[in-house]
């Protein structure tokens, strides 16, 4: 039957498209239903276009201080917002087209439209009801359309959307979500960012670097609340040095909209209130999973606190229905979605030795300036678990490459089990740490101990040497500090 598949995946984000390609590699007949944009939030509105914006901000920042590197730039340096946004959107389009190409190459069918599970093994696709935020490229050629499709296995990979706080709902004009923050038509003079998780702080960093007066309001006691407190405090110090204002343990209680500005009433930790008026506000209080309207109730798929409940392989409580990525719960990260997709499909194919997802070994990266990256337990969590630990630290200021780059502010912190020497966690702040963290992720995956790390040769001069020195420091053996 033309409409019968081994696997139908709903959603083509990093979870869905990677699962589709892996399933095709394993010889399955695969289709992906997508209603809006190939490659999902990550490529179109998340990971990639934000990094493009942040790269422009970084270049602008260097260009403002050429003298630091002995370089002269004649005339003024300006940031061309339209060109910056156009570059970012162009990169999103390129990623989106890339997934279309990969589907073609791997013979994955695309079904264009709104998909809904009508019973186990059946998906009905109807015309897209949702108006795309931005039409991205033409709908790929040769896509299938509305109709009833069957599959032995259905994988839900419908992702997530911005969460809104009651009374402070984004309107797309004065109060932005990440969609509007990604493509501003004009640069605001001042900006209030509600929430300092990865999304909030990356936008705060981008706008501040381009000269906007940025205030961040965070309800928790540290910025980037999931990160190690010491790393977070160092990042905060750097942000403040750059002129960002940060209010911790503070809550946006209400927002009044003016003609071209917002005035937020902030409840401060000392019980007082403060009013802040800003041209625009970004609501970055997290995302919520797309679990509605896809037939979960009809087939009895269990959800908990807004996410689909799965086991370590993406299985839901209903045989033949699986969930991966943001819709299946935190951490809401693209690489977690991708890996869940691979595990899920390999398990469906009956491959031996498929390991369940180990959430402790999922790295987290934030691409603000300075960057922050981590994997495993924070010091506080390790202590809360009653672990007897050794902690190592090494600052960038003692690393030759960091100094040569003009990036001498940073820290690597490593946490070991005192008895076994097992690496329990690694936390970093500073230049390029989002690239470096992978060294520790591999190490943790191999259940490395301090001995093996100490006997690993790190190239010189690199910032990565701070990683080894941090390990040495945990055992009182740091060489360059
Ligand atoms: C501003 C921002 C920055 C980010 N930066 C990073 C980062 O640097 N690193 C990182 O790891 N993560 C980052 N993320 C998170 C990352 O984007 C998500 O974790 C990732 O996209 C989740 O992938 P997914 O496949 O689960 O879902 P999504 O990427 O959300 O894709 C889901 C897809 O399903 C489609 N869909 C939904 N319902 C239906 C339906 N009924 N029928 C058909 N199609 C449907 C949607 O149109 C969408 O294309 C960022 C997110 C944002 C918003």
Short mmCIF file of C-alpha atoms and ligand atoms in Angstrom, two decimals:
data_model
loop_
_atom_site.label_atom_id
_atom_site.label_comp_id
_atom_site.label_asym_id
_atom_site.label_seq_id
_atom_site.Cartn_x
_atom_site.Cartn_y
_atom_site.Cartn_z
CA UNK A 1 0.00 0.00 0.00
CA UNK A 2 1.38 3.38 -0.97
CA UNK A 3 0.31 5.00 2.30
CA UNK A 4 1.71 2.26 4.54
CA UNK A 5 5.01 2.77 6.33
CA UNK A 6 7.18 1.04 8.87
CA UNK A 7 7.62 4.34 10.72
CA UNK A 8 5.82 7.68 10.55
CA UNK A 9 7.38 10.50 12.49
CA UNK A 10 5.35 13.58 13.36
CA UNK A 11 7.65 16.60 13.29
CA UNK A 12 10.91 17.18 11.39
CA UNK A 13 12.96 18.93 14.09
CA UNK A 14 16.32 17.52 15.21
CA UNK A 15 14.54 14.64 16.96
CA UNK A 16 12.29 13.77 14.02
CA UNK A 17 14.65 14.22 11.10
CA UNK A 18 17.53 12.34 12.71
CA UNK A 19 15.19 9.49 13.69
CA UNK A 20 13.93 9.38 10.08
CA UNK A 21 17.41 9.17 8.59
CA UNK A 22 18.52 6.47 11.05
CA UNK A 23 15.34 4.46 10.38
CA UNK A 24 15.95 4.72 6.63
CA UNK A 25 19.56 3.59 7.13
CA UNK A 26 18.18 0.54 8.96
CA UNK A 27 16.06 -0.37 5.94
CA UNK A 28 12.67 0.90 7.11
CA UNK A 29 10.12 2.65 4.94
CA UNK A 30 9.82 6.08 6.56
CA UNK A 31 7.70 9.22 6.29
CA UNK A 32 7.90 12.45 8.24
CA UNK A 33 4.83 14.66 8.67
CA UNK A 34 5.64 18.36 8.99
CA UNK A 35 3.26 21.30 9.10
CA UNK A 36 5.47 24.33 9.04
CA UNK A 37 9.19 24.11 8.45
CA UNK A 38 11.65 21.32 7.79
CA UNK A 39 14.29 21.00 10.53
CA UNK A 40 12.05 22.29 13.32
CA UNK A 41 12.66 25.02 15.83
CA UNK A 42 16.37 24.30 16.18
CA UNK A 43 17.37 25.25 12.65
CA UNK A 44 14.63 27.78 11.91
CA UNK A 45 14.12 29.64 15.18
CA UNK A 46 16.49 28.23 17.78
CA UNK A 47 20.02 26.87 17.99
CA UNK A 48 21.35 27.92 14.61
CA UNK A 49 19.92 31.40 13.88
CA UNK A 50 20.76 32.53 17.44
CA UNK A 51 24.35 31.45 16.96
CA UNK A 52 24.44 33.41 13.70
CA UNK A 53 23.22 36.53 15.56
CA UNK A 54 25.73 35.99 18.36
CA UNK A 55 28.55 35.60 15.84
CA UNK A 56 27.66 38.99 14.33
CA UNK A 57 27.66 40.49 17.82
CA UNK A 58 31.07 38.97 18.51
CA UNK A 59 32.56 40.38 15.30
CA UNK A 60 31.07 43.79 16.16
CA UNK A 61 32.59 43.62 19.63
CA UNK A 62 36.06 42.84 18.25
CA UNK A 63 35.70 45.61 15.69
CA UNK A 64 34.91 48.09 18.48
CA UNK A 65 38.22 47.31 20.20
CA UNK A 66 40.72 46.73 17.39
CA UNK A 67 43.39 48.50 19.39
CA UNK A 68 43.41 45.61 21.88
CA UNK A 69 45.00 43.58 19.10
CA UNK A 70 47.18 46.31 17.66
CA UNK A 71 44.83 46.91 14.76
CA UNK A 72 43.48 50.27 13.58
CA UNK A 73 40.08 50.65 11.93
CA UNK A 74 39.56 54.06 10.32
CA UNK A 75 36.07 55.53 10.66
CA UNK A 76 33.21 54.30 12.78
CA UNK A 77 32.08 50.73 13.26
CA UNK A 78 28.33 50.21 13.10
CA UNK A 79 26.07 47.22 13.39
CA UNK A 80 23.70 46.93 10.41
CA UNK A 81 20.70 45.26 12.04
CA UNK A 82 18.95 44.43 8.77
CA UNK A 83 22.05 42.73 7.40
CA UNK A 84 22.68 40.88 10.68
CA UNK A 85 19.11 39.54 10.70
CA UNK A 86 19.24 38.74 6.97
CA UNK A 87 22.41 36.70 7.51
CA UNK A 88 20.81 34.79 10.38
CA UNK A 89 17.60 34.10 8.41
CA UNK A 90 19.64 33.05 5.38
CA UNK A 91 21.49 30.51 7.50
CA UNK A 92 18.17 29.18 8.86
CA UNK A 93 16.91 28.73 5.29
CA UNK A 94 20.09 26.92 4.34
CA UNK A 95 19.70 24.47 7.24
CA UNK A 96 16.06 23.95 6.35
CA UNK A 97 16.93 23.15 2.73
CA UNK A 98 19.68 20.83 3.96
CA UNK A 99 17.14 18.63 5.73
CA UNK A 100 15.03 18.49 2.54
CA UNK A 101 18.14 17.30 0.71
CA UNK A 102 18.90 14.66 3.38
CA UNK A 103 15.33 13.31 3.20
CA UNK A 104 15.61 12.97 -0.56
CA UNK A 105 18.99 11.27 -0.31
CA UNK A 106 17.70 8.80 2.29
CA UNK A 107 14.36 8.23 0.53
CA UNK A 108 12.34 9.58 3.42
CA UNK A 109 8.86 10.71 2.32
CA UNK A 110 7.61 14.09 3.49
CA UNK A 111 3.91 14.45 4.26
CA UNK A 112 3.06 18.16 4.38
CA UNK A 113 0.33 19.10 6.84
CA UNK A 114 -1.06 18.80 10.34
CA UNK A 115 -0.71 15.23 11.60
CA UNK A 116 -2.88 13.53 14.19
CA UNK A 117 -2.87 9.98 15.52
CA UNK A 118 -6.38 8.60 15.10
CA UNK A 119 -5.66 5.11 16.42
CA UNK A 120 -2.52 3.07 17.04
CA UNK A 121 -0.96 2.55 13.63
CA UNK A 122 -2.90 5.35 11.89
CA UNK A 123 -2.07 8.99 11.24
CA UNK A 124 -4.40 11.41 9.51
CA UNK A 125 -2.82 14.44 7.91
CA UNK A 126 -4.95 17.50 7.19
CA UNK A 127 -4.22 20.93 5.77
CA UNK A 128 -2.02 22.99 8.07
CA UNK A 129 -4.20 25.08 10.32
CA UNK A 130 -1.28 26.95 11.86
CA UNK A 131 -0.11 30.03 10.04
CA UNK A 132 3.67 29.83 9.75
CA UNK A 133 5.49 32.57 11.64
CA UNK A 134 7.49 33.11 8.49
CA UNK A 135 7.11 31.23 5.23
CA UNK A 136 10.41 29.44 4.92
CA UNK A 137 11.32 28.53 1.37
CA UNK A 138 8.95 26.65 -0.89
CA UNK A 139 7.39 23.44 0.44
CA UNK A 140 9.79 20.74 -0.81
CA UNK A 141 8.82 19.14 -4.13
CA UNK A 142 7.19 15.71 -4.27
CA UNK A 143 5.72 15.94 -0.77
CA UNK A 144 2.64 13.94 0.04
CA UNK A 145 -0.40 15.75 1.39
CA UNK A 146 -3.68 15.33 3.18
CA UNK A 147 -4.80 11.76 3.73
CA UNK A 148 -4.79 8.71 5.96
CA UNK A 149 -1.48 6.94 6.47
CA UNK A 150 -0.62 3.78 8.37
CA UNK A 151 2.57 2.77 10.15
CA UNK A 152 3.74 -0.06 12.38
CA UNK A 153 5.42 2.54 14.56
CA UNK A 154 4.51 6.19 15.13
CA UNK A 155 7.06 8.56 16.69
CA UNK A 156 5.80 11.86 18.10
CA UNK A 157 8.44 14.58 17.73
CA UNK A 158 6.25 17.66 17.76
CA UNK A 159 8.59 19.83 19.86
CA UNK A 160 7.60 22.84 21.92
CA UNK A 161 6.55 26.49 21.75
CA UNK A 162 7.12 29.54 23.96
CA UNK A 163 5.51 29.42 27.39
CA UNK A 164 3.53 32.49 28.44
CA UNK A 165 2.85 33.77 31.94
CA UNK A 166 -0.79 34.74 32.59
CA UNK A 167 -1.20 38.51 32.30
CA UNK A 168 2.22 38.89 30.65
CA UNK A 169 1.42 37.18 27.36
CA UNK A 170 3.68 38.08 24.45
CA UNK A 171 1.92 40.19 21.80
CA UNK A 172 4.72 40.05 19.23
CA UNK A 173 5.02 43.86 19.23
CA UNK A 174 6.04 45.10 22.66
CA UNK A 175 6.45 41.77 24.40
CA UNK A 176 8.46 39.38 22.25
CA UNK A 177 8.99 35.65 22.22
CA UNK A 178 12.12 34.21 20.62
CA UNK A 179 10.39 34.49 17.25
CA UNK A 180 10.28 38.30 17.31
CA UNK A 181 13.58 38.62 19.19
CA UNK A 182 15.22 36.69 16.35
CA UNK A 183 14.26 39.17 13.66
CA UNK A 184 13.77 42.65 15.10
CA UNK A 185 12.81 45.28 12.58
CA UNK A 186 14.38 48.05 14.62
CA UNK A 187 16.90 47.99 17.41
CA UNK A 188 15.23 48.85 20.73
CA UNK A 189 17.13 51.30 22.91
CA UNK A 190 16.23 49.37 26.01
CA UNK A 191 15.17 45.79 26.61
CA UNK A 192 13.80 43.88 29.56
CA UNK A 193 14.48 40.14 29.50
CA UNK A 194 12.26 38.05 31.74
CA UNK A 195 14.08 34.80 32.51
CA UNK A 196 17.80 34.03 32.42
CA UNK A 197 17.83 30.47 31.11
CA UNK A 198 19.84 29.76 27.96
CA UNK A 199 17.35 31.46 25.61
CA UNK A 200 16.95 34.62 27.72
CA UNK A 201 20.63 35.10 28.43
CA UNK A 202 21.71 34.48 24.82
CA UNK A 203 19.35 37.20 23.59
CA UNK A 204 20.40 39.47 26.48
CA UNK A 205 24.03 38.98 25.45
CA UNK A 206 23.30 39.64 21.75
CA UNK A 207 21.36 42.85 22.35
CA UNK A 208 23.75 44.17 25.01
CA UNK A 209 26.75 43.64 22.74
CA UNK A 210 24.98 45.68 20.06
CA UNK A 211 24.59 48.51 22.55
CA UNK A 212 21.07 48.02 23.90
CA UNK A 213 20.39 48.90 27.54
CA UNK A 214 19.50 45.41 28.83
CA UNK A 215 17.95 44.44 32.17
CA UNK A 216 17.51 40.76 33.03
CA UNK A 217 14.98 39.75 35.67
CA UNK A 218 15.42 36.26 37.12
CA UNK A 219 13.22 34.73 39.79
CA UNK A 220 15.89 32.27 40.98
CA UNK A 221 19.02 33.16 42.96
CA UNK A 222 21.42 32.87 40.00
CA UNK A 223 21.50 33.47 36.27
CA UNK A 224 21.27 30.29 34.20
CA UNK A 225 19.71 28.53 37.20
CA UNK A 226 20.62 24.98 36.12
CA UNK A 227 24.35 25.74 36.04
CA UNK A 228 26.88 25.36 38.84
CA UNK A 229 26.49 28.37 41.16
CA UNK A 230 30.17 29.36 41.00
CA UNK A 231 30.24 29.32 37.19
CA UNK A 232 26.98 31.23 37.05
CA UNK A 233 28.33 33.90 39.46
CA UNK A 234 31.44 34.38 37.30
CA UNK A 235 29.33 34.72 34.15
CA UNK A 236 27.11 37.27 35.93
CA UNK A 237 30.13 39.35 36.87
CA UNK A 238 31.20 39.44 33.23
CA UNK A 239 27.71 40.35 32.01
CA UNK A 240 27.58 43.19 34.53
CA UNK A 241 31.01 44.40 33.43
CA UNK A 242 29.57 44.60 29.93
CA UNK A 243 26.83 46.87 31.30
CA UNK A 244 23.98 44.38 31.63
CA UNK A 245 21.72 44.94 34.63
CA UNK A 246 20.67 41.76 36.41
CA UNK A 247 18.03 41.42 39.11
CA UNK A 248 18.04 38.07 40.92
CA UNK A 249 15.28 36.66 43.13
CA UNK A 250 13.09 39.20 41.40
CA UNK A 251 9.74 38.68 39.73
CA UNK A 252 7.98 40.53 36.94
CA UNK A 253 4.63 40.96 38.66
CA UNK A 254 2.81 42.91 35.97
CA UNK A 255 3.42 44.77 32.77
CA UNK A 256 1.66 47.89 31.52
CA UNK A 257 1.91 48.59 27.81
CA UNK A 258 2.47 52.09 26.46
CA UNK A 259 2.37 53.26 22.85
CA UNK A 260 5.92 52.12 22.17
CA UNK A 261 7.23 50.79 25.48
CA UNK A 262 6.40 48.57 28.41
CA UNK A 263 6.55 49.37 32.11
CA UNK A 264 7.12 46.32 34.28
CA UNK A 265 6.53 46.19 38.01
CA UNK A 266 9.26 44.06 39.54
CA UNK A 267 8.94 42.51 42.98
CA UNK A 268 12.43 42.54 44.49
CA UNK A 269 13.88 40.12 47.02
CA UNK A 270 13.71 42.66 49.84
CA UNK A 271 9.94 42.91 49.37
CA UNK A 272 10.11 46.29 47.65
CA UNK A 273 8.91 46.89 44.11
CA UNK A 274 10.64 48.64 41.24
CA UNK A 275 9.23 49.90 37.98
CA UNK A 276 11.28 49.46 34.83
CA UNK A 277 10.30 51.00 31.52
CA UNK A 278 11.84 49.51 28.39
CA UNK A 279 11.18 49.78 24.66
CA UNK A 280 10.69 46.04 24.36
CA UNK A 281 10.50 42.99 26.57
CA UNK A 282 11.43 39.39 25.84
CA UNK A 283 9.44 36.72 27.63
CA UNK A 284 11.90 33.86 28.09
CA UNK A 285 10.23 31.84 30.82
CA UNK A 286 10.64 28.48 29.14
CA UNK A 287 8.73 26.48 26.59
CA UNK A 288 5.77 24.14 26.65
CA UNK A 289 5.46 20.90 24.75
CA UNK A 290 3.19 20.56 21.70
CA UNK A 291 1.00 17.78 23.08
CA UNK A 292 -2.38 19.16 22.07
CA UNK A 293 -4.39 18.26 18.97
CA UNK A 294 -2.28 15.26 18.00
CA UNK A 295 -4.62 12.55 19.23
CA UNK A 296 -2.79 11.57 22.41
CA UNK A 297 -5.99 11.46 24.50
CA UNK A 298 -7.83 9.37 21.91
CA UNK A 299 -5.21 6.63 22.02
CA UNK A 300 -4.50 7.00 25.74
CA UNK A 301 -0.88 8.18 25.67
CA UNK A 302 0.17 9.22 29.18
CA UNK A 303 1.46 12.72 29.85
CA UNK A 304 2.87 14.21 33.02
CA UNK A 305 3.26 17.93 33.75
CA UNK A 306 2.77 18.75 30.08
CA UNK A 307 5.22 16.22 28.59
CA UNK A 308 4.72 12.74 27.10
CA UNK A 309 5.92 10.04 29.48
CA UNK A 310 8.51 7.70 27.92
CA UNK A 311 10.97 5.05 29.01
CA UNK A 312 14.71 5.23 28.27
CA UNK A 313 14.06 4.24 24.64
CA UNK A 314 11.24 6.65 23.78
CA UNK A 315 8.41 4.13 24.29
CA UNK A 316 5.13 5.52 25.58
CA UNK A 317 2.57 3.45 27.50
CA UNK A 318 0.79 2.66 24.19
CA UNK A 319 2.44 -0.07 22.10
CA UNK A 320 3.63 1.25 18.73
CA UNK A 321 3.66 4.90 19.84
CA UNK A 322 6.89 6.63 20.84
CA UNK A 323 7.95 10.17 21.70
CA UNK A 324 11.29 11.95 21.42
CA UNK A 325 12.74 15.44 21.86
CA UNK A 326 11.18 18.44 23.56
CA UNK A 327 7.71 16.85 23.65
CA UNK A 328 9.14 14.04 25.79
CA UNK A 329 10.54 16.25 28.55
CA UNK A 330 13.69 18.00 29.71
CA UNK A 331 16.42 18.81 29.07
CA UNK A 332 14.95 20.61 26.07
CA UNK A 333 18.00 20.45 23.86
CA UNK A 334 18.53 19.55 20.23
CA UNK A 335 21.28 16.99 20.87
CA UNK A 336 19.08 15.25 23.43
CA UNK A 337 16.27 15.12 20.84
CA UNK A 338 18.65 13.69 18.21
CA UNK A 339 20.04 11.02 20.48
CA UNK A 340 16.57 10.00 21.64
CA UNK A 341 15.61 9.66 17.97
CA UNK A 342 18.53 7.33 17.28
CA UNK A 343 17.95 5.19 20.40
CA UNK A 344 14.23 4.93 19.68
CA UNK A 345 14.64 3.79 16.09
CA UNK A 346 17.49 1.38 16.83
CA UNK A 347 15.37 -0.22 19.54
CA UNK A 348 12.43 -0.51 17.11
CA UNK A 349 14.79 -2.20 14.62
CA UNK A 350 15.81 -4.66 17.33
CA UNK A 351 19.50 -3.75 17.30
CA UNK A 352 21.45 -5.31 20.17
CA UNK A 353 23.24 -3.21 22.81
CA UNK A 354 21.10 -0.10 22.50
CA UNK A 355 21.73 1.88 25.68
CA UNK A 356 18.87 3.81 27.28
CA UNK A 357 19.22 7.59 27.53
CA UNK A 358 21.45 8.65 30.44
CA UNK A 359 20.36 12.22 31.16
CA UNK A 360 23.33 12.88 33.42
CA UNK A 361 25.63 12.70 30.42
CA UNK A 362 23.80 15.27 28.30
CA UNK A 363 25.93 18.42 28.02
CA UNK A 364 24.37 21.87 28.19
CA UNK A 365 25.81 24.90 26.40
CA UNK A 366 24.93 28.59 26.46
CA UNK A 367 26.49 30.75 23.77
CA UNK A 368 26.43 34.11 25.53
CA UNK A 369 29.67 36.02 26.04
CA UNK A 370 31.38 34.51 27.99
CA UNK A 371 30.13 31.07 27.00
CA UNK A 372 28.99 28.54 29.60
CA UNK A 373 29.09 24.75 29.25
CA UNK A 374 28.58 21.84 31.58
CA UNK A 375 27.94 18.13 31.97
CA UNK A 376 27.07 15.97 34.95
CA UNK A 377 26.54 16.95 38.55
CA UNK A 378 27.02 20.48 39.85
CA UNK A 379 28.91 20.81 43.13
CA UNK A 380 25.64 21.52 44.97
CA UNK A 381 23.89 18.48 43.46
CA UNK A 382 26.82 16.18 44.19
CA UNK A 383 26.78 17.36 47.82
CA UNK A 384 23.00 17.04 48.03
CA UNK A 385 23.39 13.43 46.87
CA UNK A 386 25.74 12.89 49.80
CA UNK A 387 28.76 12.32 47.55
CA UNK A 388 32.22 12.71 49.03
CA UNK A 389 33.88 14.85 46.34
CA UNK A 390 37.10 16.52 45.29
CA UNK A 391 36.78 19.74 43.31
CA UNK A 392 39.38 21.14 40.92
CA UNK A 393 39.47 24.65 39.46
CA UNK A 394 41.63 26.32 36.88
CA UNK A 395 41.30 29.92 35.70
CA UNK A 396 41.82 31.07 32.12
CA UNK A 397 44.07 33.86 33.41
CA UNK A 398 46.80 31.22 33.88
CA UNK A 399 46.46 29.79 30.37
CA UNK A 400 48.80 31.03 27.63
CA UNK A 401 46.41 30.53 24.72
CA UNK A 402 43.55 32.34 26.49
CA UNK A 403 45.89 35.27 27.18
CA UNK A 404 47.11 35.29 23.56
CA UNK A 405 43.50 35.38 22.37
CA UNK A 406 42.66 38.26 24.70
CA UNK A 407 40.16 35.98 26.47
CA UNK A 408 41.69 35.50 29.89
CA UNK A 409 38.44 35.51 31.89
CA UNK A 410 37.13 32.03 32.50
CA UNK A 411 37.16 28.99 34.74
CA UNK A 412 37.06 25.23 34.44
CA UNK A 413 35.72 23.33 37.42
CA UNK A 414 35.80 19.55 37.73
CA UNK A 415 34.12 17.35 40.31
CA UNK A 416 35.36 13.88 41.20
CA UNK A 417 34.19 11.12 43.49
CA UNK A 418 36.82 11.13 46.26
CA UNK A 419 36.84 7.36 46.65
CA UNK A 420 36.69 6.10 43.08
CA UNK A 421 38.14 9.06 41.19
CA UNK A 422 35.15 9.00 38.80
CA UNK A 423 34.51 12.27 36.99
CA UNK A 424 31.05 13.31 38.18
CA UNK A 425 30.73 16.72 36.56
CA UNK A 426 32.52 19.45 34.63
CA UNK A 427 31.55 23.12 34.46
CA UNK A 428 33.11 25.85 32.37
CA UNK A 429 32.79 29.52 31.66
CA UNK A 430 34.90 31.39 29.10
CA UNK A 431 35.85 31.51 25.45
CA UNK A 432 35.02 28.45 23.33
CA UNK A 433 33.97 26.31 26.29
CA UNK A 434 30.97 25.11 24.26
CA UNK A 435 33.49 23.39 21.98
CA UNK A 436 35.67 22.14 24.84
CA UNK A 437 33.00 20.49 26.98
CA UNK A 438 32.81 17.54 24.60
CA UNK A 439 36.18 16.33 25.92
CA UNK A 440 34.64 15.84 29.34
CA UNK A 441 31.46 14.31 27.86
CA UNK A 442 33.51 11.61 26.12
CA UNK A 443 35.49 11.12 29.33
CA UNK A 444 32.33 10.68 31.39
CA UNK A 445 30.84 8.32 28.83
CA UNK A 446 33.92 6.15 29.17
CA UNK A 447 33.60 6.35 32.97
CA UNK A 448 36.98 8.02 33.17
CA UNK A 449 38.83 8.51 36.41
CA UNK A 450 41.28 11.27 37.33
CA UNK A 451 44.24 8.96 36.52
CA UNK A 452 43.27 8.63 32.87
CA UNK A 453 42.62 12.33 32.45
CA UNK A 454 45.95 13.20 34.07
CA UNK A 455 47.72 10.87 31.65
CA UNK A 456 45.98 12.31 28.60
CA UNK A 457 48.15 14.66 26.57
CA UNK A 458 46.46 17.96 25.72
CA UNK A 459 47.87 20.02 22.85
CA UNK A 460 49.76 23.22 23.62
CA UNK A 461 48.91 26.00 23.39
CA UNK A 462 45.17 25.48 23.68
CA UNK A 463 42.47 26.59 26.05
CA UNK A 464 41.79 22.86 26.51
CA UNK A 465 44.86 22.72 28.75
CA UNK A 466 42.70 24.38 31.42
CA UNK A 467 40.67 21.17 31.47
CA UNK A 468 43.67 19.04 32.40
CA UNK A 469 44.91 21.61 34.91
CA UNK A 470 41.50 21.62 36.58
CA UNK A 471 41.76 17.84 37.00
CA UNK A 472 45.29 18.19 38.37
CA UNK A 473 44.08 20.89 40.76
CA UNK A 474 41.43 18.55 42.20
CA UNK A 475 44.38 16.43 43.38
CA UNK A 476 46.65 19.31 44.44
CA UNK A 477 48.88 18.93 41.38
CA UNK A 478 48.09 21.94 39.13
CA UNK A 479 51.28 22.93 37.30
CA UNK A 480 50.55 26.43 36.02
CA UNK A 481 48.81 28.04 38.96
C1 LIG B 1 15.94 30.61 20.77
C2 LIG B 1 16.31 29.17 20.98
C3 LIG B 1 17.63 28.81 21.03
C4 LIG B 1 17.97 27.48 21.21
N1 LIG B 1 19.29 27.14 21.26
C5 LIG B 1 19.63 25.85 21.44
C6 LIG B 1 21.00 25.47 21.45
O1 LIG B 1 21.90 26.29 21.27
N2 LIG B 1 21.30 24.17 21.65
C7 LIG B 1 20.32 23.22 21.84
O2 LIG B 1 20.64 22.06 22.03
N3 LIG B 1 19.02 23.56 21.85
C8 LIG B 1 18.66 24.84 21.64
N4 LIG B 1 17.33 25.17 21.61
C9 LIG B 1 16.33 24.12 21.83
C10 LIG B 1 16.11 23.30 20.55
O3 LIG B 1 15.69 24.17 19.52
C11 LIG B 1 15.07 22.24 20.80
O4 LIG B 1 15.46 21.45 21.91
C12 LIG B 1 14.91 21.33 19.60
O5 LIG B 1 14.49 22.05 18.47
C13 LIG B 1 13.89 20.24 19.91
O6 LIG B 1 13.78 19.40 18.80
P1 LIG B 1 12.46 18.57 18.54
O7 LIG B 1 12.77 17.71 17.35
O8 LIG B 1 12.00 17.92 19.76
O9 LIG B 1 11.33 19.63 18.16
P2 LIG B 1 11.26 20.92 17.24
O10 LIG B 1 12.57 21.37 16.77
O11 LIG B 1 10.41 21.88 17.99
O12 LIG B 1 10.46 20.41 15.96
C14 LIG B 1 9.14 19.97 16.05
C15 LIG B 1 8.53 20.02 14.66
O13 LIG B 1 7.25 19.40 14.70
C16 LIG B 1 6.35 20.10 13.86
N5 LIG B 1 4.99 19.79 14.29
C17 LIG B 1 4.44 20.03 15.51
N6 LIG B 1 3.18 19.54 15.56
C18 LIG B 1 2.93 18.98 14.35
C19 LIG B 1 1.81 18.31 13.78
N7 LIG B 1 0.69 18.11 14.49
N8 LIG B 1 1.90 17.87 12.52
C20 LIG B 1 3.03 18.06 11.79
N9 LIG B 1 4.12 18.69 12.28
C21 LIG B 1 4.08 19.13 13.54
C22 LIG B 1 6.75 21.56 14.07
O14 LIG B 1 6.34 22.36 12.99
C23 LIG B 1 8.29 21.44 14.16
O15 LIG B 1 8.90 21.62 12.90
C24 LIG B 1 16.96 26.49 21.39
C25 LIG B 1 15.62 26.86 21.32
C26 LIG B 1 15.30 28.18 21.12
C27 LIG B 1 13.85 28.55 21.04
#
